[in-house]
Amino acid sequence: MPPLSKDTIVAVIGAGAMGAGIAQVAASYGHQVKLFDKAEGAASRAIDSIGAGLGKLVSRGKLDNSEAEAILSRLQPIEELSQLADAGLVVEAIIENLDIKRSLFAELEQLCAADTLLTSNTSSLSITSIAAGMQHPERFAGLHFFNPAPIMKLVEVISGLDTDRNVAETLYASASAWGKKPVHARSTPGFIVNRLARPFYAEGLRLLEEGAADTATIDALLRDAGGFRMGPFELMDLIGHDVNYAVTCSVFDAYYGDQRFLPSLTQKALVDGGRLGRKSGRGFYDYRADAAQPQPQSLSIAGSTLAELPTLIVEGDLGVAAPLLTRLQQTGIHIVRRQGLANQQGRLLLGDAVLALTDGRMASERAVTEATANLVLFDLALDYQQASRLAIAIADQADRRVLQPVTELFALAGITLSQLDDAPGLAVMRTVAMLANEAADAVMQQVCSAADADIAMQFGVNYPCGPLAWAEAVGTQRIYQVLTHMQQAYGEDRYRPSRQLKRMAVTGGHFHVNAA
């Protein structure tokens, strides 16, 4: 389907941050935009604010003054809803209240032409529920932008039960023409992003609550090893705990208490205590003036024990961790390769220490199963050639003295180690596994395609890699194994592997994700 022509008038209802941002996006493409808000003068003030923002872009040389003036000339404040009758597309961006939205769209159906596309920017309400009672629900869909709309690329095009496919395709094509990265989604709780992102926060919170590591260390690991722009705690502080916790509760309730979406009592305590993050001055971190900022915990080298560069013995195939071996080899250490035992995962031998990539089991458990007392597990990294920090865990029965040469080995390669308590799956691996698991379930349940799941997480929340593409890079068998072991370790349904993920792991199939 072709996009809406530039001659199409776009109406935006709600002149808050989201509504104003959407209006700016449409006007930047070339649409005449009518901005309405029931609060007197709100639409005019929003347009003035847009003008100020465009002025800053002009002053920084990122926008021509003539183009800024053209964009502003296409924005018109409207004082009466009846003045939107000639719009070909209406985007609602008002309060998240189902009854208020239903009432608005009932009025818009009477006011607008029969071929006007009616959409909601809702982030949490069911598109099917909003459309209930409409005379023509087939022309209604969700058009979910992310804040700030002029900057964030993702737009979720959400179809309710009655949404006409041509309507969804027209909205998709239009969002693409506006310079966005649209994805199709079926109207289910959380749509794509707000559902698939839950494990990113939940696994960090669980590690904290179990005493595996502190917030600064977990955040550093997700950034420095995982490649995420922010760790879970600093991101929750940025979003606001009232908002983040409410979304988690909403998704948990909508999925009838599925343990995979279980809210955190730790986060609830912050909300109850008014520690909402950056906007209140305190959250997991203290943002008040002169507050000391916690630093991640790192293993230190207390005098080198290496008289010369060590010999590293490699047994078997390291799989996704093979680039780590290349990086260690570049330090000049001597590498000796041996064939591993049948059905044994690749591992590194450094003196008395045995190092292996986590498979979701606790180091202490795996040490017993594999009869390897001095076992040290290391975490997943997005790019072992670039990672500056890795998590490790040591088996309870291991001789703690093996940590010193292990720390020195990684230090030679420029990698700082953070020791976690013996938690299943460490930090990055368990987070990636759970993100991929949730994405696989969403694909299986026909919420979205595999490609759209990955695009949504990369462009909606800036993930360094789509969760399904990441799972395939790690190996779906490894991800499935990690989840199976974590489910056994915790004895909880929360870590149940998706049937879709199991199919990929068993058959060696692919999710058919596309490069974003």
Coordinates of N, CA, C and O in Angstrom, one line a residue, residues 286-382:
D286 N 21.5 8.0 43.6 CA 21.2 9.3 44.2 C 21.7 10.4 43.3 O 22.9 10.5 42.9
Y287 N 20.7 11.2 42.8 CA 21.0 12.2 41.8 C 21.1 13.6 42.4 O 21.2 14.6 41.7
R288 N 21.1 13.7 43.7 CA 21.2 15.0 44.4 C 22.6 15.5 44.3 O 23.6 14.8 44.1
A289 N 22.7 16.8 44.4 CA 24.0 17.5 44.2 C 25.0 16.9 45.2 O 24.7 16.7 46.4
D290 N 26.2 16.7 44.7 CA 27.3 16.2 45.5 C 27.1 14.8 46.1 O 27.9 14.3 46.9
A291 N 26.1 14.1 45.6 CA 25.9 12.7 46.0 C 27.0 11.8 45.5 O 27.4 11.9 44.3
A292 N 27.6 10.9 46.3 CA 28.6 10.0 45.8 C 28.0 9.0 44.9 O 27.0 8.4 45.2
Q293 N 28.7 8.7 43.8 CA 28.2 7.7 42.8 C 28.9 6.4 43.0 O 30.1 6.3 43.0
P294 N 28.1 5.3 43.2 CA 28.7 4.0 43.5 C 29.5 3.5 42.2 O 29.1 3.7 41.1
Q295 N 30.6 2.8 42.5 CA 31.4 2.2 41.4 C 31.2 0.7 41.3 O 31.0 0.1 42.4
P296 N 31.3 0.1 40.1 CA 31.2 -1.3 40.0 C 32.3 -2.1 40.8 O 33.4 -1.6 40.8
Q297 N 31.9 -3.2 41.3 CA 32.9 -4.0 42.0 C 33.8 -4.7 41.0 O 33.3 -5.3 40.0
S298 N 35.1 -4.7 41.2 CA 36.0 -5.3 40.2 C 37.1 -6.1 41.0 O 37.5 -5.7 42.1
L299 N 37.5 -7.2 40.4 CA 38.6 -8.0 41.0 C 39.9 -7.2 40.7 O 40.1 -6.8 39.6
S300 N 40.7 -7.1 41.7 CA 42.0 -6.4 41.6 C 43.1 -7.3 41.6 O 43.0 -8.5 42.1
I301 N 44.2 -6.8 41.1 CA 45.5 -7.6 41.0 C 46.4 -7.1 42.2 O 46.9 -6.0 42.1
A302 N 46.6 -7.9 43.2 CA 47.4 -7.5 44.3 C 48.8 -8.1 44.1 O 49.2 -9.1 44.8
G303 N 49.6 -7.5 43.2 CA 50.9 -8.0 42.9 C 50.8 -9.2 42.0 O 50.2 -10.2 42.3
S304 N 51.5 -9.1 40.8 CA 51.4 -10.2 39.8 C 52.0 -11.5 40.3 O 53.1 -11.5 40.9
T305 N 51.3 -12.6 40.0 CA 51.8 -13.9 40.3 C 52.4 -14.6 39.1 O 52.8 -15.7 39.1
L306 N 52.3 -13.9 38.0 CA 52.8 -14.4 36.7 C 54.2 -14.0 36.4 O 54.6 -12.9 36.1
A307 N 55.1 -15.0 36.6 CA 56.5 -14.8 36.4 C 56.8 -14.6 34.9 O 57.7 -13.9 34.5
E308 N 56.0 -15.2 34.1 CA 56.0 -15.1 32.6 C 54.7 -15.3 32.0 O 53.7 -15.7 32.8
L309 N 54.5 -15.0 30.8 CA 53.2 -15.2 30.1 C 52.7 -16.6 30.3 O 53.5 -17.5 30.0
P310 N 51.5 -16.8 30.7 CA 51.1 -18.2 31.0 C 50.8 -19.0 29.7 O 50.7 -18.4 28.6
T311 N 50.6 -20.3 29.9 CA 50.2 -21.2 28.8 C 48.7 -21.5 29.1 O 48.3 -21.8 30.2
L312 N 47.9 -21.3 28.1 CA 46.5 -21.5 28.1 C 46.1 -22.7 27.3 O 46.4 -22.8 26.1
I313 N 45.5 -23.7 27.9 CA 45.1 -24.9 27.2 C 43.6 -24.8 26.9 O 42.8 -24.5 27.7
V314 N 43.3 -25.1 25.6 CA 42.0 -25.0 25.1 C 41.5 -26.4 24.8 O 42.1 -27.1 24.0
E315 N 40.4 -26.7 25.4 CA 39.8 -28.0 25.1 C 38.4 -27.8 24.5 O 37.5 -27.2 25.0
G316 N 38.3 -28.4 23.3 CA 37.0 -28.4 22.6 C 36.7 -27.0 21.9 O 37.6 -26.2 21.8
D317 N 35.4 -26.9 21.5 CA 35.0 -25.7 20.8 C 34.3 -24.7 21.7 O 33.4 -25.0 22.4
L318 N 34.8 -23.5 21.7 CA 34.3 -22.4 22.6 C 33.0 -21.8 22.1 O 32.4 -21.0 22.8
G319 N 32.7 -22.1 20.8 CA 31.4 -21.6 20.2 C 31.5 -20.1 20.2 O 32.4 -19.4 19.7
V320 N 30.4 -19.4 20.7 CA 30.3 -18.0 20.6 C 31.4 -17.3 21.3 O 31.7 -16.1 21.1
A321 N 32.1 -17.9 22.3 CA 33.2 -17.3 23.0 C 34.5 -17.4 22.3 O 35.5 -17.0 22.9
A322 N 34.6 -18.0 21.1 CA 35.8 -18.2 20.4 C 36.6 -16.9 20.2 O 37.8 -16.8 20.3
P323 N 35.9 -15.7 20.0 CA 36.7 -14.5 19.8 C 37.4 -14.1 21.1 O 38.4 -13.3 21.0
L324 N 37.0 -14.5 22.2 CA 37.7 -14.3 23.5 C 39.1 -14.9 23.4 O 40.1 -14.3 23.8
L325 N 39.1 -16.1 22.9 CA 40.4 -16.8 22.8 C 41.3 -16.1 21.9 O 42.5 -15.9 22.1
T326 N 40.8 -15.6 20.8 CA 41.6 -14.8 19.8 C 42.2 -13.5 20.5 O 43.4 -13.2 20.4
R327 N 41.4 -12.9 21.3 CA 41.8 -11.7 22.1 C 42.9 -12.0 23.1 O 43.9 -11.3 23.2
L328 N 42.7 -13.2 23.8 CA 43.7 -13.6 24.7 C 45.0 -14.0 24.0 O 46.1 -13.7 24.5
Q329 N 44.9 -14.6 22.9 CA 46.1 -15.0 22.1 C 46.9 -13.8 21.7 O 48.1 -13.8 21.6
Q330 N 46.2 -12.7 21.4 CA 46.9 -11.5 20.9 C 47.7 -10.8 22.0 O 48.6 -10.0 21.7
T331 N 47.6 -11.3 23.3 CA 48.4 -10.7 24.3 C 49.8 -11.4 24.3 O 50.7 -11.0 25.0
G332 N 50.0 -12.5 23.6 CA 51.2 -13.2 23.5 C 51.3 -14.4 24.3 O 52.4 -15.1 24.3
I333 N 50.2 -14.8 24.9 CA 50.3 -16.0 25.7 C 50.3 -17.2 24.8 O 49.9 -17.2 23.7
H334 N 50.8 -18.3 25.3 CA 51.0 -19.5 24.5 C 49.7 -20.3 24.6 O 49.2 -20.6 25.7
I335 N 49.2 -20.7 23.4 CA 47.9 -21.5 23.4 C 48.2 -22.9 23.0 O 48.9 -23.2 22.0
V336 N 47.7 -23.8 23.7 CA 47.8 -25.3 23.4 C 46.4 -25.8 23.2 O 45.5 -25.6 24.1
R337 N 46.1 -26.4 22.1 CA 44.8 -26.9 21.8 C 44.7 -28.4 21.9 O 45.6 -29.1 21.5
R338 N 43.6 -28.8 22.6 CA 43.3 -30.2 22.7 C 41.9 -30.5 22.3 O 41.0 -29.7 22.4
Q339 N 41.7 -31.7 21.9 CA 40.3 -32.1 21.5 C 39.6 -32.4 22.8 O 40.0 -33.1 23.7
G340 N 38.4 -31.8 23.0 CA 37.6 -32.0 24.2 C 37.0 -33.4 24.2 O 36.9 -34.1 23.2
L341 N 36.5 -33.7 25.4 CA 35.8 -35.0 25.5 C 34.4 -34.9 24.8 O 33.9 -33.9 24.6
A342 N 33.9 -36.1 24.4 CA 32.6 -36.1 23.8 C 31.5 -35.5 24.6 O 31.5 -35.7 25.9
N343 N 30.7 -34.7 24.0 CA 29.6 -34.0 24.7 C 30.0 -33.0 25.7 O 29.2 -32.5 26.6
Q344 N 31.3 -32.7 25.8 CA 31.8 -31.7 26.7 C 31.9 -30.3 26.0 O 32.4 -30.2 24.9
Q345 N 31.4 -29.3 26.7 CA 31.5 -27.9 26.1 C 33.0 -27.4 26.2 O 33.7 -27.9 27.0
G346 N 33.3 -26.5 25.3 CA 34.7 -26.0 25.3 C 35.0 -25.3 26.6 O 34.2 -24.8 27.3
R347 N 36.3 -25.4 26.9 CA 36.7 -24.8 28.2 C 38.2 -24.4 28.1 O 38.9 -24.9 27.2
L348 N 38.6 -23.6 29.0 CA 40.0 -23.1 29.1 C 40.7 -23.6 30.4 O 40.0 -23.5 31.4
L349 N 41.9 -24.0 30.3 CA 42.6 -24.5 31.5 C 43.8 -23.6 31.7 O 44.7 -23.4 30.8
L350 N 43.8 -22.9 32.8 CA 44.9 -22.0 33.2 C 45.4 -22.5 34.6 O 44.8 -22.2 35.6
G351 N 46.5 -23.2 34.5 CA 47.0 -23.8 35.8 C 46.0 -24.7 36.4 O 45.5 -25.6 35.7
D352 N 45.6 -24.5 37.6 CA 44.6 -25.3 38.3 C 43.2 -24.9 38.0 O 42.2 -25.6 38.4
A353 N 43.0 -23.7 37.3 CA 41.7 -23.2 37.1 C 41.1 -23.7 35.8 O 41.8 -23.9 34.8
V354 N 39.8 -24.0 35.8 CA 39.1 -24.4 34.6 C 38.0 -23.3 34.3 O 37.2 -23.1 35.2
L355 N 38.1 -22.7 33.1 CA 37.1 -21.6 32.8 C 36.2 -22.1 31.7 O 36.6 -22.8 30.7
A356 N 34.9 -21.8 31.8 CA 33.9 -22.2 30.8 C 32.8 -21.1 30.8 O 32.5 -20.5 31.7
L357 N 32.2 -21.0 29.6 CA 31.1 -20.1 29.4 C 29.9 -20.7 30.1 O 29.6 -21.9 30.1
T358 N 29.1 -19.9 30.8 CA 27.9 -20.3 31.5 C 27.0 -21.0 30.6 O 26.7 -20.6 29.5
D359 N 26.4 -22.1 31.2 CA 25.3 -22.8 30.5 C 24.0 -22.7 31.3 O 23.1 -23.5 31.0
G360 N 23.9 -21.8 32.2 CA 22.7 -21.6 33.0 C 22.7 -22.3 34.3 O 21.9 -22.1 35.2
R361 N 23.7 -23.2 34.6 CA 23.9 -23.9 35.9 C 24.7 -23.0 36.8 O 25.5 -22.2 36.4
M362 N 24.5 -23.2 38.1 CA 25.5 -22.6 39.1 C 26.8 -23.3 38.9 O 26.9 -24.5 38.6
A363 N 27.9 -22.5 39.1 CA 29.2 -23.1 39.0 C 29.4 -24.2 40.0 O 30.0 -25.2 39.7
S364 N 28.8 -24.1 41.2 CA 29.0 -25.1 42.2 C 28.3 -26.4 41.8 O 28.9 -27.5 42.0
E365 N 27.2 -26.3 41.1 CA 26.5 -27.5 40.7 C 27.2 -28.2 39.5 O 27.4 -29.4 39.4
R366 N 27.7 -27.3 38.6 CA 28.4 -27.8 37.4 C 29.7 -28.5 37.8 O 30.1 -29.5 37.2
A367 N 30.4 -27.9 38.8 CA 31.6 -28.4 39.2 C 31.5 -29.9 39.7 O 32.3 -30.7 39.5
V368 N 30.4 -30.1 40.4 CA 30.1 -31.5 40.9 C 29.8 -32.4 39.8 O 30.3 -33.5 39.6
T369 N 28.9 -32.0 38.9 CA 28.5 -32.8 37.7 C 29.7 -33.2 36.8 O 29.8 -34.3 36.3
E370 N 30.6 -32.2 36.6 CA 31.7 -32.4 35.7 C 33.0 -32.8 36.4 O 34.0 -32.9 35.8
A371 N 32.9 -33.0 37.7 CA 34.0 -33.4 38.6 C 35.2 -32.4 38.3 O 36.3 -32.9 38.1
T372 N 34.9 -31.1 38.4 CA 35.9 -30.1 38.2 C 35.8 -29.1 39.3 O 35.0 -28.2 39.3
A373 N 36.6 -29.3 40.3 CA 36.5 -28.5 41.5 C 36.8 -27.0 41.3 O 36.0 -26.1 41.7
N374 N 37.9 -26.7 40.6 CA 38.3 -25.3 40.5 C 37.6 -24.7 39.2 O 38.3 -24.1 38.4
L375 N 36.3 -24.7 39.2 CA 35.6 -24.2 38.0 C 35.3 -22.7 38.2 O 34.7 -22.3 39.2
V376 N 35.6 -22.0 37.1 CA 35.2 -20.6 37.1 C 34.4 -20.4 35.8 O 34.9 -20.6 34.7
L377 N 33.2 -19.9 36.0 CA 32.3 -19.6 34.8 C 32.4 -18.2 34.4 O 32.5 -17.3 35.3
F378 N 32.4 -17.9 33.1 CA 32.4 -16.5 32.6 C 31.1 -16.3 31.8 O 30.5 -17.2 31.4
D379 N 30.8 -15.0 31.7 CA 29.5 -14.6 31.1 C 29.6 -14.4 29.6 O 30.7 -14.3 29.0
L380 N 28.5 -14.2 29.0 CA 28.3 -13.8 27.6 C 28.7 -12.4 27.4 O 28.6 -11.5 28.3
A381 N 29.3 -12.1 26.2 CA 29.5 -10.7 25.8 C 29.0 -10.5 24.4 O 29.0 -11.4 23.6
L382 N 28.5 -9.3 24.1 CA 28.1 -9.0 22.8 C 29.2 -9.2 21.8 O 29.0 -9.7 20.7

